[in-house]
CSV table of C-alpha atoms and ligand atoms in Angstrom, one decimal:
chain,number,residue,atom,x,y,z
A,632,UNK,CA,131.6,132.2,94.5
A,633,UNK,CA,135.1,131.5,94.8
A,634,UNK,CA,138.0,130.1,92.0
A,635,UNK,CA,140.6,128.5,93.6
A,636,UNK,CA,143.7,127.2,92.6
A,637,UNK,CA,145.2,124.9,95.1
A,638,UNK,CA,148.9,123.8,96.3
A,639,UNK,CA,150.2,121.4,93.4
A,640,UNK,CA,148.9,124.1,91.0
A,641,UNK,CA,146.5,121.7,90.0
A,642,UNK,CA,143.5,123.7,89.0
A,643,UNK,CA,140.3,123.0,91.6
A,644,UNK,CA,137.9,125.5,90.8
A,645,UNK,CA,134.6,125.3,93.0
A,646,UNK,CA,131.3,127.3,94.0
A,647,UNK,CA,130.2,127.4,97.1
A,648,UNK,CA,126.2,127.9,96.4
A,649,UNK,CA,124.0,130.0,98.7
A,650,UNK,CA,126.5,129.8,101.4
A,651,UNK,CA,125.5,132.9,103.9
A,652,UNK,CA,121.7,131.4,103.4
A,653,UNK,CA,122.8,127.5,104.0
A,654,UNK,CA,125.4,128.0,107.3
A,655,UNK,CA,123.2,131.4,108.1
A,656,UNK,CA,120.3,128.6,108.7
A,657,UNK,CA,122.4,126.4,111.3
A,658,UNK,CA,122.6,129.7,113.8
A,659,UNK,CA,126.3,128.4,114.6
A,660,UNK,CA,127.6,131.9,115.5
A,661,UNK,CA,130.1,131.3,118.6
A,662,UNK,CA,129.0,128.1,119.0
A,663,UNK,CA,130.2,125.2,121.2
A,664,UNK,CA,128.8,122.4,120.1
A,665,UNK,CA,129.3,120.0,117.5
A,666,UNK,CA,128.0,120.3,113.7
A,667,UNK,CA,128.4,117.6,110.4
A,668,UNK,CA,129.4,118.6,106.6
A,669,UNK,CA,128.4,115.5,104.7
A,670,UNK,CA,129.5,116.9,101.7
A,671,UNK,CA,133.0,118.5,101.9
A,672,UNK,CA,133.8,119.4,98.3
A,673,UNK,CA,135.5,122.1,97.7
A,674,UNK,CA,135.0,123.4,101.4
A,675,UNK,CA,133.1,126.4,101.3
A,676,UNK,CA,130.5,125.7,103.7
A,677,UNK,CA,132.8,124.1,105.8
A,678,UNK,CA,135.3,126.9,105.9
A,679,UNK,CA,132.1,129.3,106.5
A,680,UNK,CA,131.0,127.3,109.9
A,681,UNK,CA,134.5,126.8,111.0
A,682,UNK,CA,134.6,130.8,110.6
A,683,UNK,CA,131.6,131.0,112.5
A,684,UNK,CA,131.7,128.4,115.3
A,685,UNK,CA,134.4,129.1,118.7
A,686,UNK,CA,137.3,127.3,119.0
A,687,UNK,CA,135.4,124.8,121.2
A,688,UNK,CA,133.0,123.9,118.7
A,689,UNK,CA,133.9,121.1,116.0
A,690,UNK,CA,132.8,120.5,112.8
A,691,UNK,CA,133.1,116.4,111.3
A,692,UNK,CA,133.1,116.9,107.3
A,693,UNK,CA,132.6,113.6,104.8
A,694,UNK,CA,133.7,113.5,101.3
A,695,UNK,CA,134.2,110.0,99.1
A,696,UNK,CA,136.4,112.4,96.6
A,697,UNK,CA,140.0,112.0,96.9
A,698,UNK,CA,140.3,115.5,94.9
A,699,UNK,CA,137.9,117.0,97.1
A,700,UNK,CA,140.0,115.8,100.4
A,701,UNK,CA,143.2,116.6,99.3
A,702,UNK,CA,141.8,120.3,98.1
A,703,UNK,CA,139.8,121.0,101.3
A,704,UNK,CA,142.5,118.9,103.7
A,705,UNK,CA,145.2,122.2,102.4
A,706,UNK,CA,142.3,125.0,102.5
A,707,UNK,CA,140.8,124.4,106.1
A,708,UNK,CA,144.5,123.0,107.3
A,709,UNK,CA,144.9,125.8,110.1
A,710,UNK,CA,141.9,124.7,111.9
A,711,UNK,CA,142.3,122.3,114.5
A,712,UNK,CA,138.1,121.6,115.8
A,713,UNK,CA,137.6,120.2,112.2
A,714,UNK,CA,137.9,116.4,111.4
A,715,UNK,CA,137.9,115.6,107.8
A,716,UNK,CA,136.4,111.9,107.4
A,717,UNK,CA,136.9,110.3,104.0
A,718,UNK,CA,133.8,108.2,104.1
A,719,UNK,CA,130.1,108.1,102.6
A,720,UNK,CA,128.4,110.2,104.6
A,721,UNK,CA,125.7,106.6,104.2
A,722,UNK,CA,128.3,105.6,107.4
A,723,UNK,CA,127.8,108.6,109.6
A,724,UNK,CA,126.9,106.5,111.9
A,725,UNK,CA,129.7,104.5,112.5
A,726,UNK,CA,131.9,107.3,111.8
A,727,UNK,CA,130.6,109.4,114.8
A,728,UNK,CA,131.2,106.7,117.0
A,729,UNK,CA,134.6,106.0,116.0
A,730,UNK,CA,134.7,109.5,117.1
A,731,UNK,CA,132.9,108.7,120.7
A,732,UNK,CA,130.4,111.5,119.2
A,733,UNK,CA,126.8,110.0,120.4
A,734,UNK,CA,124.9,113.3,119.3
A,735,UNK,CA,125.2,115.9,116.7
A,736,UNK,CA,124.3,118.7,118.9
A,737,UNK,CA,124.8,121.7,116.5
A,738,UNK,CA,123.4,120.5,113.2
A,739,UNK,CA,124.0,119.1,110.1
A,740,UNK,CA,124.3,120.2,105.9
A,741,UNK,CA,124.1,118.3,102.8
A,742,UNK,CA,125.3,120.3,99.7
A,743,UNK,CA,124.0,117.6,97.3
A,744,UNK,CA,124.8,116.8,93.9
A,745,UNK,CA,128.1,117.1,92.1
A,746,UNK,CA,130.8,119.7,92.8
A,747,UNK,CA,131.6,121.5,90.0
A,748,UNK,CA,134.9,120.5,90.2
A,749,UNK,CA,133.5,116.6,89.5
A,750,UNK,CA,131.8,118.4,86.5
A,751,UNK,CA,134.2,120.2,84.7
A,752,UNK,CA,137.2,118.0,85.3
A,753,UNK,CA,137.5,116.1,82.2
A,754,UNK,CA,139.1,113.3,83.4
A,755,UNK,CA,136.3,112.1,85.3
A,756,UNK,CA,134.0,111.3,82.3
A,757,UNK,CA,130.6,113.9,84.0
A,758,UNK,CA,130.5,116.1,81.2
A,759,UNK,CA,129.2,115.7,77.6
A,760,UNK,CA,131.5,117.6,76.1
A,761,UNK,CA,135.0,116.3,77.0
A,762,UNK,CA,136.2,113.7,75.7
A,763,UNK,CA,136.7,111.0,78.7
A,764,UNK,CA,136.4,107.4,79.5
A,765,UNK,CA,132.7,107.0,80.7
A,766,UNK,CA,133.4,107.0,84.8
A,767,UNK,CA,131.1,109.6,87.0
A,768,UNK,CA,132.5,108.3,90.2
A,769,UNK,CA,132.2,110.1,93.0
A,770,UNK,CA,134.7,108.0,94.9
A,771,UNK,CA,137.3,107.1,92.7
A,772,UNK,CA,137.7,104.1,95.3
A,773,UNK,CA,134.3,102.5,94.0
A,774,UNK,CA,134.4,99.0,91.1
A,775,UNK,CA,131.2,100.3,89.3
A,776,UNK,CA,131.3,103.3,86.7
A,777,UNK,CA,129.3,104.8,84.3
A,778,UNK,CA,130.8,102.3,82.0
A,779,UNK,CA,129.3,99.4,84.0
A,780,UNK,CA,125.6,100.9,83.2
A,781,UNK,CA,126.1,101.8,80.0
A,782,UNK,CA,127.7,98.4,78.7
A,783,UNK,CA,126.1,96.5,81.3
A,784,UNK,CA,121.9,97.5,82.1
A,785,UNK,CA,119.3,95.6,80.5
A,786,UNK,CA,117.2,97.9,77.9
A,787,UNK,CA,114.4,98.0,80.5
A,788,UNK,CA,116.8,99.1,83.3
A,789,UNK,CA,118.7,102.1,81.4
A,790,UNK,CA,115.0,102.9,80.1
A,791,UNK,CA,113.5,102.7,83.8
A,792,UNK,CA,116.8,104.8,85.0
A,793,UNK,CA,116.8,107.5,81.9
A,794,UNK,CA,112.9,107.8,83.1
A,795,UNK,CA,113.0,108.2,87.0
A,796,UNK,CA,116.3,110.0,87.7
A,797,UNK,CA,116.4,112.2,84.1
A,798,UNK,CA,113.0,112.5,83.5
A,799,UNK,CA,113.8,111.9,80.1
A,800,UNK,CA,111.1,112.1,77.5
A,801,UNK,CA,113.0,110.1,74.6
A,802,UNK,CA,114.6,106.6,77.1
A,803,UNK,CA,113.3,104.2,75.4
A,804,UNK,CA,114.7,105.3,72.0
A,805,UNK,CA,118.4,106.4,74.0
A,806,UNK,CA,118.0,102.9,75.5
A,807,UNK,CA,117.2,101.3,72.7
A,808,UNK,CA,120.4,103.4,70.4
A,809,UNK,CA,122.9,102.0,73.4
A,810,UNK,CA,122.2,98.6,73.3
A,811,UNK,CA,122.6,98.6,69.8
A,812,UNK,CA,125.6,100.2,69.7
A,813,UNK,CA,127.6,98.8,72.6
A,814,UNK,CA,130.4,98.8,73.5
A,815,UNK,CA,130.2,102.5,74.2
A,816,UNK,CA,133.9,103.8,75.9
A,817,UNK,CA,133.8,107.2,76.0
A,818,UNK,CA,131.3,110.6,77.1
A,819,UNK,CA,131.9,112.0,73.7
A,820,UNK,CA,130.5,108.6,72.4
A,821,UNK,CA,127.5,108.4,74.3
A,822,UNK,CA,126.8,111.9,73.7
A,823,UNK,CA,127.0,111.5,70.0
A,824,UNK,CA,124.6,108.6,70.2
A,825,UNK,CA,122.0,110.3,72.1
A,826,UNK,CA,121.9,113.3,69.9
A,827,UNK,CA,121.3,110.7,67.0
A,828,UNK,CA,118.4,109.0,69.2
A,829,UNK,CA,116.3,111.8,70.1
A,830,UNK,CA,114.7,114.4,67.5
A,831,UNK,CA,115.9,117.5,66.5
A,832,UNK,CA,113.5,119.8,68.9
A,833,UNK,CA,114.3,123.5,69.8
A,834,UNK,CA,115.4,123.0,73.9
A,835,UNK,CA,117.9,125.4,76.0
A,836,UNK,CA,119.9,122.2,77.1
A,837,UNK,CA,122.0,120.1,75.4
A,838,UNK,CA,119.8,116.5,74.5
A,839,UNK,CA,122.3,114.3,76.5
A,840,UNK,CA,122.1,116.0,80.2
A,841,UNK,CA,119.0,114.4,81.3
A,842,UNK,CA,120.6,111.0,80.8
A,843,UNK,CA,123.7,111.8,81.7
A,844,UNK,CA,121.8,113.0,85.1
A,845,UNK,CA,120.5,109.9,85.2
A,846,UNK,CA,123.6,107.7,85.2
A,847,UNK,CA,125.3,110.0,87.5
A,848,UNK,CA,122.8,109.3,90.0
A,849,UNK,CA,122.7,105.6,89.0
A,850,UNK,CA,126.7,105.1,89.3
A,851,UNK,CA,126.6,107.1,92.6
A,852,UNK,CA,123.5,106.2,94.4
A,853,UNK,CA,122.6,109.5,95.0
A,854,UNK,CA,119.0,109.2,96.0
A,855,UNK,CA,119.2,106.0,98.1
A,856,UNK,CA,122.1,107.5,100.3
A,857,UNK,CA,120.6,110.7,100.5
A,858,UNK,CA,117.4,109.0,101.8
A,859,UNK,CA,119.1,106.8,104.0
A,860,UNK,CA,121.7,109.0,105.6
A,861,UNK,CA,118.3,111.3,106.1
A,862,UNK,CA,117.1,109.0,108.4
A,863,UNK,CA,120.1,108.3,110.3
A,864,UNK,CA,120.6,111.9,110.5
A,865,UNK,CA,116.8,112.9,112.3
A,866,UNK,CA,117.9,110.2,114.9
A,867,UNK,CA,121.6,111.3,115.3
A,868,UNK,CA,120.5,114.9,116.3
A,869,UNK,CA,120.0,116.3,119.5
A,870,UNK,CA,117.3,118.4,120.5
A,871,UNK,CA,117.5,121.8,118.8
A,872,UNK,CA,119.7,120.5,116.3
A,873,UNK,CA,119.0,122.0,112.5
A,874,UNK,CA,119.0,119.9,109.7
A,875,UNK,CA,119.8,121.9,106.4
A,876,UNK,CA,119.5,120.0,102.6
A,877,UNK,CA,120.4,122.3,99.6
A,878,UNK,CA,119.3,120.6,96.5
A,879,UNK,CA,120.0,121.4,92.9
A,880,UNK,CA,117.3,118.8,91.7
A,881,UNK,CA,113.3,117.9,91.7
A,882,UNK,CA,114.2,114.8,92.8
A,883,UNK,CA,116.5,114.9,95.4
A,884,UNK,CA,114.0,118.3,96.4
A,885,UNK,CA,110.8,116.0,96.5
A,886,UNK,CA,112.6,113.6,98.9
A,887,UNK,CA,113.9,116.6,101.1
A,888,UNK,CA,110.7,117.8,101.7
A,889,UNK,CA,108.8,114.4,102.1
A,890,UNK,CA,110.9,112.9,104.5
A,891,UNK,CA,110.7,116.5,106.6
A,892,UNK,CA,107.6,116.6,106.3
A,893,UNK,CA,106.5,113.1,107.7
A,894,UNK,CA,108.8,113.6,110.6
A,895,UNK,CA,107.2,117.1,111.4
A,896,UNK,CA,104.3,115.1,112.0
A,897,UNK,CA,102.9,111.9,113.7
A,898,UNK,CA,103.8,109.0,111.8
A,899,UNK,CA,101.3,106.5,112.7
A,900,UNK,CA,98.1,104.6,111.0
A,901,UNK,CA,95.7,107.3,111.5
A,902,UNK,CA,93.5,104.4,113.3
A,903,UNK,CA,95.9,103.5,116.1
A,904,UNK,CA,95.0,103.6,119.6
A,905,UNK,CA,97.9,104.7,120.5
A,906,UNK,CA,100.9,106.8,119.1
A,907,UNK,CA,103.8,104.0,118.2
A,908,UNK,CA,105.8,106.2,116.3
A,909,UNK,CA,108.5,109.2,118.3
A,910,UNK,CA,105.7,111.3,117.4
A,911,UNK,CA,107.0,114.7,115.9
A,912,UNK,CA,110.6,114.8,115.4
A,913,UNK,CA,111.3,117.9,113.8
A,914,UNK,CA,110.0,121.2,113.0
A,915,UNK,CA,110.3,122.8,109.7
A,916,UNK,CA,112.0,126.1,109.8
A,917,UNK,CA,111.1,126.9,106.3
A,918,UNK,CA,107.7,125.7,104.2
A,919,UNK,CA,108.7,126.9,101.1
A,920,UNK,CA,111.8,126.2,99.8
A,921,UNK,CA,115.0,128.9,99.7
A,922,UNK,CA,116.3,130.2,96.6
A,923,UNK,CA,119.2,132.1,95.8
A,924,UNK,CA,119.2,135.5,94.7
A,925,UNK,CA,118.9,137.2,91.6
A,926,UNK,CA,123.0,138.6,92.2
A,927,UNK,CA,124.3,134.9,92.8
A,928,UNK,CA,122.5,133.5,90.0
A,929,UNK,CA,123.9,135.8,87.8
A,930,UNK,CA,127.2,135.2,89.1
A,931,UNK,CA,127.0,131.5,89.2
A,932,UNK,CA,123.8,130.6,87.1
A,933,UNK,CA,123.7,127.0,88.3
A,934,UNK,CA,122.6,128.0,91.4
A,935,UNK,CA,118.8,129.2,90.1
A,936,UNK,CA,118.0,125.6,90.5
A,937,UNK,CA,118.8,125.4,94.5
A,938,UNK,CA,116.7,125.0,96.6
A,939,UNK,CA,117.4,124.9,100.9
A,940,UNK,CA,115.2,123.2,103.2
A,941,UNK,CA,115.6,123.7,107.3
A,942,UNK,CA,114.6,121.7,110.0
A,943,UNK,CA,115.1,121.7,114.1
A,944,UNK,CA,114.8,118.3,115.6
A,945,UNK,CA,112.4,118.7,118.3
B,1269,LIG,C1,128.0,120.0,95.7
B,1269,LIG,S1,129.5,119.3,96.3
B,1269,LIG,C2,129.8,120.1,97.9
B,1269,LIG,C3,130.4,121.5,97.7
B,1269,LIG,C4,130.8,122.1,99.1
B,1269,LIG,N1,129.6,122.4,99.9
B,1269,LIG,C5,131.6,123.4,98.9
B,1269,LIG,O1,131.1,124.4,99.4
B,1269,LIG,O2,132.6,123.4,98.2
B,1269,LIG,C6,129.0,117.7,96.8
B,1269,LIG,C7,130.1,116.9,97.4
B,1269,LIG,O3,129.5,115.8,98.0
B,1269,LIG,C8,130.3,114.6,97.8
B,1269,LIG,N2,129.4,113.5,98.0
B,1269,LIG,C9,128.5,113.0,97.2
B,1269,LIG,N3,128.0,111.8,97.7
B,1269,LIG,C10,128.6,111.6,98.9
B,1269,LIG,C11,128.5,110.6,99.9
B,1269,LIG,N4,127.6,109.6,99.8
B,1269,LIG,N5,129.3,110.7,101.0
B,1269,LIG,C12,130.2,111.7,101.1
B,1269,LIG,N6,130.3,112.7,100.2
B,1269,LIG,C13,129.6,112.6,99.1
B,1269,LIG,C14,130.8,114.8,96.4
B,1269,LIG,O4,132.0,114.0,96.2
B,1269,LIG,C15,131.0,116.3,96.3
B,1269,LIG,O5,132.4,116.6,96.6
């Protein structure tokens, strides 16, 4: 866990979760070879491979958040094998070939989620208890906010959204309550509003997460990227490569572990003559999830909900 203050004095706190466990799983000691952050953030896994790798290695790191480049840019400055790309890690891709990189030959991470520096900062409208203009951009480059959904989405959409990515109980009511009340500017608004919506039942988290979740996800397009970069990623990797995905959510979790899964194994119609498919692409280091231990949770209790899958691309 780490509280940083950085340069301007400009208060960037972050945790770095499960951090020996995550760049433990990419076996990077001394390494030469070359190894992907997709999510930057703060820098704490970064800073822990850069640690770890030789001066020959390299590490490529993505972030979309200016804060989060800026911070990490002055942290990791003295290190001269790291290239910090300010890019959706969607374009990985095309980034690595700017770079005349053809394979990632180390491995890879995705921290996923929200830093908690998006979360706390009021100024960028995540949280329902600070008083913002509704935003949750990850990339404070991007048109579409949280404002856009909430003033924008059909009834059916914020209910279908509230549903898949909050698992919400009460959408249709919250979506109902929005649409009634719109225009809706601020967090502290919405908040409000979904506290009216929903009833008054005992629960350990505030009534407006789930939805706030939801719209987060929405604004950023957490789960499409994730699943697409994914993809990219199994194919970017050279053999013996390791793939590692820490997730904070059942969603993003469930997606981890399916797409691993179906390329630990033979993708084809289980009637085809002949195998179509690469066949097995990767092997799973881990079957059951990681957690983090009882000592980080209690110093960070966030963290009780990550969970760290590992592959090798075989
Ligand atoms: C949980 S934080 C990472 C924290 C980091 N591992 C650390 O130790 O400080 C996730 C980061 O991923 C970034 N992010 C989310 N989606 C992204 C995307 N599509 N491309 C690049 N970065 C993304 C967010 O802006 C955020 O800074």
């Amino acid at each position: 866990m780490n509280n940083d203050v950085d340069k301007n004095n400009s208060e960037f706190v972050h945790y770095t979760v499960m951090k020996d466990e995550t760049v433990g799983s990419l076996m990077c000691e001394n390494s030469d070879k070359i190894f992907v952050d997709c999510t930057l953030g703060g820098g704490g896994h970064s800073e822990e491979i850069l640690k770890r790798i030789s001066k020959k290695g390299r590490l490529i790191a993505f972030d979309v958040d200016d804060d989060a480049i800026k911070y990490a840019s002055f942290r990791l400055k003295d290190y001269k094998n790291l290239t910090i790309i300010k890019a959706s890690y969607n374009d990985i891709d095309i980034e690595l070939k700017k770079l005349g990189i053809e394979k990632i030959t180390g491995g890879v991470i995705f921290d996923l989620g929200a830093s908690y520096h998006q979360l706390t900062c009021a100024k960028r409208g995540f949280s329902f208890s600070k008083d913002a203009p509704l935003d949750m951009r990850f990339n404070q480059e991007q048109d579409f906010s949280a404002w856009d959904v909430v003033n924008k989405y059909s009834e059916k959409e914020l209910v279908d959204i509230f549903s898949k990515y909050g698992e919400e109980r009460f959408s249709k009511r919250i979506a109902h309550a929005i649409v009634q009340s719109r225009p809706i500017n601020t967090t502290l608004e919405l908040a409000s509003l979904i506290v009216g919506a929903t009833p008054k039942i005992k629960t350990k988290i505030h009534p407006a997460t789930r939805v706030f979740q939801a719209i987060r996800i929405e604004v950023n397009h957490e789960l499409l990227n994730f699943e697409n970069t994914l993809l990219k990623v199994i194919n970017l990797c050279d053999i013996g490569a390791i793939i590692s995905l820490l997730s904070f959510h059942s969603l993003e979790d469930r997606l981890a572990k399916q797409i691993l899964k179906a390329y630990s194994t033979c993708r084809c119609d289980k009637y085809a003559p002949v195998c179509t498919c690469q066949g097995r692409m990767l092997e799973l280091i881990n079957k059951k999830p990681i957690v983090a231990q009882a000592q980080e949770i209690k110093l960070n209790p966030p963290s009780r909900s990550a969970k760290l899958r590992v592959a090798r691309r075989i």
